[in-house]
Each structure stands twice: as structure tokens, then as C-alpha cells.
Amino acid sequence: MKSLPDEERRPDPTKGPSIAEMSDALHASRTAVTSAVGALEDWAWVQRSRSAGERVDRVRLDPRIWLRLIDDPAGYEALGALARRGLEAMEGETAERRARMEELVEFTKFLGERMPALAAEWQERLATLRGGRTS
């Protein structure tokens, strides 16, 4: 297989790397990279795109991922509900055994209270960083 000079092998940073480019950079099989990208797509962490005339998909991090990770009140509530059910199931257990679950219940409340402000602060910082760009 012919080896290309480094400058010809570098992916275009405006498009995102292809599966093949990621595979080469990570020294991993294309199958493994495709599987990992598929999982990240399922979680909405990455996006695939294809430019006109290109025969390969390009992969890039979803520009909204950081905000979605912190601005998720439903996720915190779901985790809190699960922790409360776990705590109910531990009825009759010692306080020591219930302590971690009680901490999780309180932690999810804390996240639900604090994360909206953190998400708003991140959006402001991101707007400044991007200087008006949307992605």
C-alpha cells in the first residue's frame, strides 16, 4: 500500500475525519471505528455527513453535545426516581446501607437545581467563544 505524505493524510478539519482516517489515526480496524461511531451516533454525540461528490462519510462531534450533557432535567429526574425506588426497596436496611442511595437521591436534586444555571452560563460563554457562529 502506498504511503502518502503527512500533509496529504491529514483530514480537513472543517469536514471532520472519515472512518478510514480515524482508523489510521487510532491504529484500529475500520470495523471497530465504525461500531464506535455508530454507538456515538445512537447517543447523539457525533454526526455523519457527506459532501457533494464525496463517497465517504465524515464524522464530527455534534456542536450541541456539551450543552445537552448538562441541560438534561428529565435525565436527572429519571435518575432521581430510580434512586428513590432503590431507597424504597432498601426499607428496613440499616442507615449505613441506605446512605449511598440517599446521597444519590440528594445528588440528583442538586443537579436538577444547579444545572439550569450552569447550562445558561455555558451558552453565554459559548456565544462569546463562537463570536456569533452557530456551530
mmCIF file of N, CA and C in Angstrom:
data_model
loop_
_atom_site.group_PDB
_atom_site.id
_atom_site.type_symbol
_atom_site.label_atom_id
_atom_site.label_comp_id
_atom_site.label_asym_id
_atom_site.label_seq_id
_atom_site.Cartn_x
_atom_site.Cartn_y
_atom_site.Cartn_z
ATOM 1 N N MET A 1 0.845 -1.178 0.000
ATOM 2 C CA MET A 1 0.000 0.000 0.000
ATOM 3 C C MET A 1 0.885 1.234 0.000
ATOM 4 N N LYS A 2 0.595 2.184 -0.854
ATOM 5 C CA LYS A 2 1.379 3.409 -0.984
ATOM 6 C C LYS A 2 1.134 4.316 0.214
ATOM 7 N N SER A 3 2.203 4.821 0.778
ATOM 8 C CA SER A 3 2.094 5.734 1.911
ATOM 9 C C SER A 3 2.093 7.175 1.411
ATOM 10 N N LEU A 4 1.131 7.948 1.898
ATOM 11 C CA LEU A 4 1.028 9.354 1.496
ATOM 12 C C LEU A 4 1.818 10.224 2.454
ATOM 13 N N PRO A 5 2.346 11.342 1.964
ATOM 14 C CA PRO A 5 2.995 12.287 2.881
ATOM 15 C C PRO A 5 1.995 12.745 3.938
ATOM 16 N N ASP A 6 2.501 13.104 5.124
ATOM 17 C CA ASP A 6 1.638 13.502 6.243
ATOM 18 C C ASP A 6 0.629 14.572 5.853
ATOM 19 N N GLU A 7 1.044 15.582 5.093
ATOM 20 C CA GLU A 7 0.120 16.664 4.762
ATOM 21 C C GLU A 7 -1.034 16.195 3.883
ATOM 22 N N GLU A 8 -0.847 15.111 3.131
ATOM 23 C CA GLU A 8 -1.921 14.584 2.303
ATOM 24 C C GLU A 8 -2.835 13.645 3.079
ATOM 25 N N ARG A 9 -2.368 13.134 4.221
ATOM 26 C CA ARG A 9 -3.171 12.214 5.018
ATOM 27 C C ARG A 9 -3.994 12.929 6.068
ATOM 28 N N ARG A 10 -3.707 14.169 6.336
ATOM 29 C CA ARG A 10 -4.432 14.892 7.381
ATOM 30 C C ARG A 10 -5.856 15.188 6.931
ATOM 31 N N PRO A 11 -6.839 14.935 7.810
ATOM 32 C CA PRO A 11 -8.227 15.234 7.435
ATOM 33 C C PRO A 11 -8.474 16.733 7.393
ATOM 34 N N ASP A 12 -9.434 17.119 6.585
ATOM 35 C CA ASP A 12 -9.858 18.513 6.526
ATOM 36 C C ASP A 12 -10.613 18.825 7.817
ATOM 37 N N PRO A 13 -10.099 19.736 8.664
ATOM 38 C CA PRO A 13 -10.743 19.985 9.945
ATOM 39 C C PRO A 13 -12.129 20.615 9.840
ATOM 40 N N THR A 14 -12.461 21.177 8.697
ATOM 41 C CA THR A 14 -13.791 21.769 8.549
ATOM 42 C C THR A 14 -14.846 20.717 8.244
ATOM 43 N N LYS A 15 -14.425 19.550 7.789
ATOM 44 C CA LYS A 15 -15.361 18.498 7.420
ATOM 45 C C LYS A 15 -15.440 17.386 8.464
ATOM 46 N N GLY A 16 -14.417 17.174 9.209
ATOM 47 C CA GLY A 16 -14.346 16.026 10.099
ATOM 48 C C GLY A 16 -13.668 14.876 9.385
ATOM 49 N N PRO A 17 -13.096 13.969 10.127
ATOM 50 C CA PRO A 17 -12.385 12.852 9.506
ATOM 51 C C PRO A 17 -13.336 11.786 8.985
ATOM 52 N N SER A 18 -12.851 11.014 8.055
ATOM 53 C CA SER A 18 -13.598 9.854 7.569
ATOM 54 C C SER A 18 -13.322 8.679 8.507
ATOM 55 N N ILE A 19 -14.091 7.610 8.353
ATOM 56 C CA ILE A 19 -13.862 6.399 9.140
ATOM 57 C C ILE A 19 -12.445 5.884 8.888
ATOM 58 N N ALA A 20 -12.024 5.888 7.625
ATOM 59 C CA ALA A 20 -10.683 5.403 7.278
ATOM 60 C C ALA A 20 -9.605 6.260 7.946
ATOM 61 N N GLU A 21 -9.795 7.570 7.922
ATOM 62 C CA GLU A 21 -8.812 8.456 8.552
ATOM 63 C C GLU A 21 -8.764 8.245 10.066
ATOM 64 N N MET A 22 -9.931 8.053 10.669
ATOM 65 C CA MET A 22 -9.961 7.792 12.102
ATOM 66 C C MET A 22 -9.300 6.447 12.404
ATOM 67 N N SER A 23 -9.573 5.458 11.583
ATOM 68 C CA SER A 23 -8.987 4.136 11.756
ATOM 69 C C SER A 23 -7.459 4.212 11.701
ATOM 70 N N ASP A 24 -6.936 4.924 10.713
ATOM 71 C CA ASP A 24 -5.490 5.086 10.600
ATOM 72 C C ASP A 24 -4.905 5.812 11.807
ATOM 73 N N ALA A 25 -5.552 6.892 12.200
ATOM 74 C CA ALA A 25 -5.034 7.690 13.321
ATOM 75 C C ALA A 25 -5.062 6.925 14.635
ATOM 76 N N LEU A 26 -6.069 6.087 14.805
ATOM 77 C CA LEU A 26 -6.226 5.338 16.057
ATOM 78 C C LEU A 26 -5.550 3.968 16.027
ATOM 79 N N HIS A 27 -5.030 3.592 14.851
ATOM 80 C CA HIS A 27 -4.445 2.257 14.679
ATOM 81 C C HIS A 27 -5.458 1.190 15.087
ATOM 82 N N ALA A 28 -6.681 1.383 14.611
ATOM 83 C CA ALA A 28 -7.778 0.466 14.911
ATOM 84 C C ALA A 28 -8.409 0.025 13.602
ATOM 85 N N SER A 29 -9.103 -1.083 13.649
ATOM 86 C CA SER A 29 -9.754 -1.567 12.429
ATOM 87 C C SER A 29 -10.909 -0.641 12.057
ATOM 88 N N ARG A 30 -11.224 -0.621 10.790
ATOM 89 C CA ARG A 30 -12.368 0.180 10.334
ATOM 90 C C ARG A 30 -13.659 -0.330 10.946
ATOM 91 N N THR A 31 -13.745 -1.631 11.136
ATOM 92 C CA THR A 31 -14.937 -2.206 11.754
ATOM 93 C C THR A 31 -15.116 -1.678 13.170
ATOM 94 N N ALA A 32 -14.032 -1.637 13.930
ATOM 95 C CA ALA A 32 -14.108 -1.143 15.311
ATOM 96 C C ALA A 32 -14.494 0.328 15.340
ATOM 97 N N VAL A 33 -13.906 1.112 14.453
ATOM 98 C CA VAL A 33 -14.215 2.545 14.412
ATOM 99 C C VAL A 33 -15.661 2.750 13.970
ATOM 100 N N THR A 34 -16.108 1.994 12.981
ATOM 101 C CA THR A 34 -17.496 2.106 12.524
ATOM 102 C C THR A 34 -18.457 1.771 13.655
ATOM 103 N N SER A 35 -18.157 0.732 14.423
ATOM 104 C CA SER A 35 -19.009 0.361 15.561
ATOM 105 C C SER A 35 -19.036 1.468 16.613
ATOM 106 N N ALA A 36 -17.869 2.014 16.923
ATOM 107 C CA ALA A 36 -17.794 3.082 17.925
ATOM 108 C C ALA A 36 -18.548 4.323 17.452
ATOM 109 N N VAL A 37 -18.380 4.685 16.191
ATOM 110 C CA VAL A 37 -19.085 5.845 15.648
ATOM 111 C C VAL A 37 -20.587 5.590 15.669
ATOM 112 N N GLY A 38 -21.003 4.372 15.364
ATOM 113 C CA GLY A 38 -22.423 4.030 15.414
ATOM 114 C C GLY A 38 -22.998 4.220 16.813
ATOM 115 N N ALA A 39 -22.258 3.781 17.819
ATOM 116 C CA ALA A 39 -22.717 3.960 19.199
ATOM 117 C C ALA A 39 -22.786 5.434 19.554
ATOM 118 N N LEU A 40 -21.775 6.193 19.159
ATOM 119 C CA LEU A 40 -21.779 7.629 19.443
ATOM 120 C C LEU A 40 -22.918 8.338 18.709
ATOM 121 N N GLU A 41 -23.250 7.862 17.515
ATOM 122 C CA GLU A 41 -24.411 8.403 16.798
ATOM 123 C C GLU A 41 -25.706 8.095 17.544
ATOM 124 N N ASP A 42 -25.822 6.868 18.040
ATOM 125 C CA ASP A 42 -27.017 6.488 18.794
ATOM 126 C C ASP A 42 -27.203 7.386 20.011
ATOM 127 N N TRP A 43 -26.114 7.786 20.620
ATOM 128 C CA TRP A 43 -26.167 8.659 21.802
ATOM 129 C C TRP A 43 -26.228 10.136 21.412
ATOM 130 N N ALA A 44 -26.236 10.421 20.103
ATOM 131 C CA ALA A 44 -26.282 11.786 19.560
ATOM 132 C C ALA A 44 -25.056 12.606 19.946
ATOM 133 N N TRP A 45 -23.900 11.950 20.027
ATOM 134 C CA TRP A 45 -22.647 12.650 20.306
ATOM 135 C C TRP A 45 -21.965 13.113 19.029
ATOM 136 N N VAL A 46 -22.144 12.352 17.953
ATOM 137 C CA VAL A 46 -21.493 12.688 16.683
ATOM 138 C C VAL A 46 -22.526 12.721 15.561
ATOM 139 N N GLN A 47 -22.120 13.348 14.475
ATOM 140 C CA GLN A 47 -22.948 13.431 13.270
ATOM 141 C C GLN A 47 -22.112 12.963 12.085
ATOM 142 N N ARG A 48 -22.751 12.246 11.180
ATOM 143 C CA ARG A 48 -22.099 11.882 9.915
ATOM 144 C C ARG A 48 -22.631 12.805 8.834
ATOM 145 N N SER A 49 -21.765 13.153 7.906
ATOM 146 C CA SER A 49 -22.195 13.961 6.769
ATOM 147 C C SER A 49 -21.364 13.557 5.557
ATOM 148 N N ARG A 50 -21.864 13.929 4.406
ATOM 149 C CA ARG A 50 -21.163 13.626 3.161
ATOM 150 C C ARG A 50 -21.269 14.847 2.265
ATOM 151 N N SER A 51 -20.133 15.357 1.817
ATOM 152 C CA SER A 51 -20.125 16.497 0.907
ATOM 153 C C SER A 51 -20.463 16.034 -0.499
ATOM 154 N N ALA A 52 -21.000 16.954 -1.280
ATOM 155 C CA ALA A 52 -21.325 16.642 -2.675
ATOM 156 C C ALA A 52 -20.074 16.140 -3.379
ATOM 157 N N GLY A 53 -20.207 15.040 -4.069
ATOM 158 C CA GLY A 53 -19.087 14.484 -4.822
ATOM 159 C C GLY A 53 -18.206 13.539 -4.015
ATOM 160 N N GLU A 54 -18.380 13.501 -2.703
ATOM 161 C CA GLU A 54 -17.575 12.598 -1.879
ATOM 162 C C GLU A 54 -18.263 11.251 -1.763
ATOM 163 N N ARG A 55 -17.474 10.197 -1.640
ATOM 164 C CA ARG A 55 -18.038 8.861 -1.498
ATOM 165 C C ARG A 55 -17.876 8.324 -0.081
ATOM 166 N N VAL A 56 -17.396 9.144 0.824
ATOM 167 C CA VAL A 56 -17.197 8.696 2.210
ATOM 168 C C VAL A 56 -17.935 9.626 3.169
ATOM 169 N N ASP A 57 -18.369 9.049 4.261
ATOM 170 C CA ASP A 57 -18.980 9.849 5.320
ATOM 171 C C ASP A 57 -17.883 10.502 6.147
ATOM 172 N N ARG A 58 -18.163 11.707 6.584
ATOM 173 C CA ARG A 58 -17.289 12.420 7.511
ATOM 174 C C ARG A 58 -17.969 12.426 8.867
ATOM 175 N N VAL A 59 -17.196 12.372 9.917
ATOM 176 C CA VAL A 59 -17.732 12.303 11.274
ATOM 177 C C VAL A 59 -17.246 13.516 12.043
ATOM 178 N N ARG A 60 -18.180 14.146 12.746
ATOM 179 C CA ARG A 60 -17.776 15.264 13.603
ATOM 180 C C ARG A 60 -18.608 15.265 14.864
ATOM 181 N N LEU A 61 -18.017 15.810 15.889
ATOM 182 C CA LEU A 61 -18.694 15.929 17.174
ATOM 183 C C LEU A 61 -19.881 16.864 17.012
ATOM 184 N N ASP A 62 -21.025 16.466 17.527
ATOM 185 C CA ASP A 62 -22.202 17.330 17.470
ATOM 186 C C ASP A 62 -21.891 18.605 18.257
ATOM 187 N N PRO A 63 -22.043 19.775 17.643
ATOM 188 C CA PRO A 63 -21.672 21.012 18.329
ATOM 189 C C PRO A 63 -22.516 21.316 19.566
ATOM 190 N N ARG A 64 -23.643 20.639 19.728
ATOM 191 C CA ARG A 64 -24.510 20.903 20.886
ATOM 192 C C ARG A 64 -24.308 19.918 22.027
ATOM 193 N N ILE A 65 -23.370 18.986 21.870
ATOM 194 C CA ILE A 65 -23.253 17.895 22.824
ATOM 195 C C ILE A 65 -22.988 18.376 24.242
ATOM 196 N N TRP A 66 -22.120 19.346 24.433
ATOM 197 C CA TRP A 66 -21.766 19.754 25.802
ATOM 198 C C TRP A 66 -22.977 20.333 26.514
ATOM 199 N N LEU A 67 -23.754 21.123 25.814
ATOM 200 C CA LEU A 67 -24.952 21.695 26.430
ATOM 201 C C LEU A 67 -25.967 20.599 26.748
ATOM 202 N N ARG A 68 -26.149 19.663 25.821
ATOM 203 C CA ARG A 68 -27.109 18.587 26.075
ATOM 204 C C ARG A 68 -26.709 17.729 27.269
ATOM 205 N N LEU A 69 -25.414 17.582 27.483
ATOM 206 C CA LEU A 69 -24.970 16.765 28.613
ATOM 207 C C LEU A 69 -25.311 17.398 29.957
ATOM 208 N N ILE A 70 -25.281 18.725 30.025
ATOM 209 C CA ILE A 70 -25.568 19.365 31.316
ATOM 210 C C ILE A 70 -27.002 19.845 31.434
ATOM 211 N N ASP A 71 -27.659 20.126 30.325
ATOM 212 C CA ASP A 71 -29.019 20.659 30.364
ATOM 213 C C ASP A 71 -30.010 19.527 30.106
ATOM 214 N N ASP A 72 -30.151 18.654 31.098
ATOM 215 C CA ASP A 72 -30.976 17.464 30.938
ATOM 216 C C ASP A 72 -31.818 17.218 32.185
ATOM 217 N N PRO A 73 -32.762 18.126 32.491
ATOM 218 C CA PRO A 73 -33.570 17.958 33.703
ATOM 219 C C PRO A 73 -34.319 16.629 33.734
ATOM 220 N N ALA A 74 -34.796 16.158 32.596
ATOM 221 C CA ALA A 74 -35.523 14.879 32.571
ATOM 222 C C ALA A 74 -34.598 13.726 32.949
ATOM 223 N N GLY A 75 -33.357 13.798 32.516
ATOM 224 C CA GLY A 75 -32.389 12.761 32.862
ATOM 225 C C GLY A 75 -32.097 12.733 34.351
ATOM 226 N N TYR A 76 -31.945 13.920 34.941
ATOM 227 C CA TYR A 76 -31.691 13.989 36.384
ATOM 228 C C TYR A 76 -32.908 13.499 37.159
ATOM 229 N N GLU A 77 -34.095 13.839 36.678
ATOM 230 C CA GLU A 77 -35.319 13.392 37.353
ATOM 231 C C GLU A 77 -35.468 11.874 37.244
ATOM 232 N N ALA A 78 -35.153 11.322 36.086
ATOM 233 C CA ALA A 78 -35.243 9.871 35.909
ATOM 234 C C ALA A 78 -34.262 9.148 36.827
ATOM 235 N N LEU A 79 -33.051 9.662 36.923
ATOM 236 C CA LEU A 79 -32.071 9.058 37.820
ATOM 237 C C LEU A 79 -32.527 9.191 39.270
ATOM 238 N N GLY A 80 -33.102 10.336 39.615
ATOM 239 C CA GLY A 80 -33.621 10.540 40.965
ATOM 240 C C GLY A 80 -34.752 9.578 41.282
ATOM 241 N N ALA A 81 -35.651 9.368 40.317
ATOM 242 C CA ALA A 81 -36.770 8.436 40.520
ATOM 243 C C ALA A 81 -36.246 7.020 40.722
ATOM 244 N N LEU A 82 -35.244 6.643 39.951
ATOM 245 C CA LEU A 82 -34.648 5.323 40.103
ATOM 246 C C LEU A 82 -34.004 5.183 41.486
ATOM 247 N N ALA A 83 -33.307 6.217 41.916
ATOM 248 C CA ALA A 83 -32.675 6.183 43.241
ATOM 249 C C ALA A 83 -33.728 6.108 44.347
ATOM 250 N N ARG A 84 -34.822 6.829 44.176
ATOM 251 C CA ARG A 84 -35.894 6.774 45.198
ATOM 252 C C ARG A 84 -36.520 5.385 45.264
ATOM 253 N N ARG A 85 -36.696 4.764 44.088
ATOM 254 C CA ARG A 85 -37.220 3.381 44.085
ATOM 255 C C ARG A 85 -36.241 2.433 44.762
ATOM 256 N N GLY A 86 -34.957 2.637 44.508
ATOM 257 C CA GLY A 86 -33.937 1.820 45.162
ATOM 258 C C GLY A 86 -33.963 2.004 46.668
ATOM 259 N N LEU A 87 -34.157 3.240 47.087
ATOM 260 C CA LEU A 87 -34.231 3.538 48.516
ATOM 261 C C LEU A 87 -35.452 2.873 49.141
ATOM 262 N N GLU A 88 -36.581 2.902 48.436
ATOM 263 C CA GLU A 88 -37.793 2.231 48.926
ATOM 264 C C GLU A 88 -37.565 0.728 49.058
ATOM 265 N N ALA A 89 -36.848 0.159 48.092
ATOM 266 C CA ALA A 89 -36.569 -1.281 48.125
ATOM 267 C C ALA A 89 -35.649 -1.648 49.282
ATOM 268 N N MET A 90 -34.921 -0.668 49.789
ATOM 269 C CA MET A 90 -33.993 -0.913 50.895
ATOM 270 C C MET A 90 -34.636 -0.656 52.255
ATOM 271 N N GLU A 91 -35.957 -0.491 52.259
ATOM 272 C CA GLU A 91 -36.651 -0.257 53.523
ATOM 273 C C GLU A 91 -36.310 -1.388 54.502
ATOM 274 N N GLY A 92 -36.033 -1.007 55.719
ATOM 275 C CA GLY A 92 -35.673 -1.992 56.733
ATOM 276 C C GLY A 92 -34.178 -2.229 56.837
ATOM 277 N N GLU A 93 -33.409 -1.739 55.860
ATOM 278 C CA GLU A 93 -31.952 -1.869 55.919
ATOM 279 C C GLU A 93 -31.389 -0.856 56.908
ATOM 280 N N THR A 94 -30.160 -1.059 57.298
ATOM 281 C CA THR A 94 -29.513 -0.129 58.231
ATOM 282 C C THR A 94 -29.269 1.207 57.533
ATOM 283 N N ALA A 95 -29.144 2.246 58.337
ATOM 284 C CA ALA A 95 -28.852 3.588 57.807
ATOM 285 C C ALA A 95 -27.544 3.578 57.024
ATOM 286 N N GLU A 96 -26.610 2.799 57.494
ATOM 287 C CA GLU A 96 -25.315 2.710 56.812
ATOM 288 C C GLU A 96 -25.475 2.137 55.399
ATOM 289 N N ARG A 97 -26.312 1.119 55.253
ATOM 290 C CA ARG A 97 -26.541 0.515 53.933
ATOM 291 C C ARG A 97 -27.345 1.436 53.022
ATOM 292 N N ARG A 98 -28.202 2.259 53.584
ATOM 293 C CA ARG A 98 -29.037 3.158 52.792
ATOM 294 C C ARG A 98 -28.326 4.474 52.445
ATOM 295 N N ALA A 99 -27.215 4.760 53.075
ATOM 296 C CA ALA A 99 -26.550 6.069 52.957
ATOM 297 C C ALA A 99 -26.200 6.433 51.515
ATOM 298 N N ARG A 100 -25.604 5.528 50.770
ATOM 299 C CA ARG A 100 -25.202 5.854 49.388
ATOM 300 C C ARG A 100 -26.411 6.176 48.519
ATOM 301 N N MET A 101 -27.487 5.427 48.695
ATOM 302 C CA MET A 101 -28.689 5.670 47.897
ATOM 303 C C MET A 101 -29.307 7.016 48.282
ATOM 304 N N GLU A 102 -29.304 7.348 49.556
ATOM 305 C CA GLU A 102 -29.811 8.651 49.993
ATOM 306 C C GLU A 102 -28.968 9.775 49.397
ATOM 307 N N GLU A 103 -27.648 9.556 49.331
ATOM 308 C CA GLU A 103 -26.761 10.546 48.709
ATOM 309 C C GLU A 103 -27.098 10.716 47.229
ATOM 310 N N LEU A 104 -27.394 9.623 46.553
ATOM 311 C CA LEU A 104 -27.737 9.706 45.139
ATOM 312 C C LEU A 104 -29.041 10.477 44.939
ATOM 313 N N VAL A 105 -30.027 10.241 45.799
ATOM 314 C CA VAL A 105 -31.284 10.987 45.722
ATOM 315 C C VAL A 105 -31.000 12.482 45.867
ATOM 316 N N GLU A 106 -30.202 12.854 46.838
ATOM 317 C CA GLU A 106 -29.883 14.268 47.057
ATOM 318 C C GLU A 106 -29.035 14.838 45.924
ATOM 319 N N PHE A 107 -28.122 14.017 45.389
ATOM 320 C CA PHE A 107 -27.277 14.474 44.289
ATOM 321 C C PHE A 107 -28.119 14.801 43.066
ATOM 322 N N THR A 108 -29.107 13.965 42.764
ATOM 323 C CA THR A 108 -29.957 14.253 41.603
ATOM 324 C C THR A 108 -30.796 15.510 41.829
ATOM 325 N N LYS A 109 -31.204 15.750 43.049
ATOM 326 C CA LYS A 109 -31.915 17.010 43.357
ATOM 327 C C LYS A 109 -30.980 18.191 43.126
ATOM 328 N N PHE A 110 -29.759 18.059 43.610
ATOM 329 C CA PHE A 110 -28.752 19.111 43.453
ATOM 330 C C PHE A 110 -28.509 19.412 41.976
ATOM 331 N N LEU A 111 -28.338 18.358 41.171
ATOM 332 C CA LEU A 111 -28.125 18.556 39.735
ATOM 333 C C LEU A 111 -29.311 19.264 39.096
ATOM 334 N N GLY A 112 -30.517 18.831 39.449
ATOM 335 C CA GLY A 112 -31.713 19.453 38.898
ATOM 336 C C GLY A 112 -31.834 20.926 39.254
ATOM 337 N N GLU A 113 -31.358 21.285 40.433
ATOM 338 C CA GLU A 113 -31.417 22.683 40.872
ATOM 339 C C GLU A 113 -30.323 23.526 40.231
ATOM 340 N N ARG A 114 -29.123 22.990 40.120
ATOM 341 C CA ARG A 114 -27.965 23.791 39.708
ATOM 342 C C ARG A 114 -27.659 23.785 38.212
ATOM 343 N N MET A 115 -27.992 22.717 37.539
ATOM 344 C CA MET A 115 -27.595 22.610 36.139
ATOM 345 C C MET A 115 -28.262 23.612 35.207
ATOM 346 N N PRO A 116 -29.519 24.006 35.414
ATOM 347 C CA PRO A 116 -30.070 25.018 34.501
ATOM 348 C C PRO A 116 -29.244 26.307 34.474
ATOM 349 N N ALA A 117 -28.779 26.748 35.625
ATOM 350 C CA ALA A 117 -27.950 27.957 35.666
ATOM 351 C C ALA A 117 -26.606 27.713 34.986
ATOM 352 N N LEU A 118 -26.040 26.545 35.207
ATOM 353 C CA LEU A 118 -24.773 26.209 34.571
ATOM 354 C C LEU A 118 -24.930 26.133 33.054
ATOM 355 N N ALA A 119 -26.034 25.573 32.590
ATOM 356 C CA ALA A 119 -26.295 25.493 31.148
ATOM 357 C C ALA A 119 -26.423 26.889 30.545
ATOM 358 N N ALA A 120 -27.121 27.776 31.224
ATOM 359 C CA ALA A 120 -27.268 29.158 30.728
ATOM 360 C C ALA A 120 -25.912 29.861 30.685
ATOM 361 N N GLU A 121 -25.107 29.643 31.713
ATOM 362 C CA GLU A 121 -23.771 30.247 31.748
ATOM 363 C C GLU A 121 -22.911 29.707 30.605
ATOM 364 N N TRP A 122 -22.996 28.394 30.341
ATOM 365 C CA TRP A 122 -22.239 27.807 29.245
ATOM 366 C C TRP A 122 -22.686 28.386 27.901
ATOM 367 N N GLN A 123 -23.997 28.568 27.713
ATOM 368 C CA GLN A 123 -24.488 29.132 26.453
ATOM 369 C C GLN A 123 -23.921 30.535 26.235
ATOM 370 N N GLU A 124 -23.851 31.326 27.286
ATOM 371 C CA GLU A 124 -23.271 32.670 27.170
ATOM 372 C C GLU A 124 -21.799 32.595 26.792
ATOM 373 N N ARG A 125 -21.070 31.734 27.460
ATOM 374 C CA ARG A 125 -19.641 31.601 27.177
ATOM 375 C C ARG A 125 -19.418 31.095 25.760
ATOM 376 N N LEU A 126 -20.225 30.133 25.348
ATOM 377 C CA LEU A 126 -20.108 29.575 24.012
ATOM 378 C C LEU A 126 -20.409 30.630 22.944
ATOM 379 N N ALA A 127 -21.411 31.448 23.173
ATOM 380 C CA ALA A 127 -21.736 32.516 22.220
ATOM 381 C C ALA A 127 -20.567 33.473 22.073
ATOM 382 N N THR A 128 -19.931 33.781 23.184
ATOM 383 C CA THR A 128 -18.741 34.654 23.136
ATOM 384 C C THR A 128 -17.612 33.984 22.397
ATOM 385 N N LEU A 129 -17.378 32.730 22.704
ATOM 386 C CA LEU A 129 -16.297 31.972 22.065
ATOM 387 C C LEU A 129 -16.497 31.877 20.562
ATOM 388 N N ARG A 130 -17.717 31.616 20.161
ATOM 389 C CA ARG A 130 -18.011 31.443 18.737
ATOM 390 C C ARG A 130 -18.189 32.752 18.006
ATOM 391 N N GLY A 131 -18.341 33.842 18.733
ATOM 392 C CA GLY A 131 -18.490 35.135 18.088
ATOM 393 C C GLY A 131 -19.674 35.186 17.145
ATOM 394 N N GLY A 132 -20.761 34.548 17.536
ATOM 395 C CA GLY A 132 -21.968 34.581 16.705
ATOM 396 C C GLY A 132 -22.146 33.369 15.811
ATOM 397 N N ARG A 133 -21.096 32.531 15.670
ATOM 398 C CA ARG A 133 -21.266 31.304 14.861
ATOM 399 C C ARG A 133 -22.212 30.359 15.574
ATOM 400 N N THR A 134 -22.932 29.540 14.839
ATOM 401 C CA THR A 134 -23.880 28.608 15.461
ATOM 402 C C THR A 134 -23.304 27.209 15.636
ATOM 403 N N SER A 135 -22.203 26.889 15.005
ATOM 404 C CA SER A 135 -21.611 25.545 15.199
ATOM 405 C C SER A 135 -20.119 25.586 15.040
#
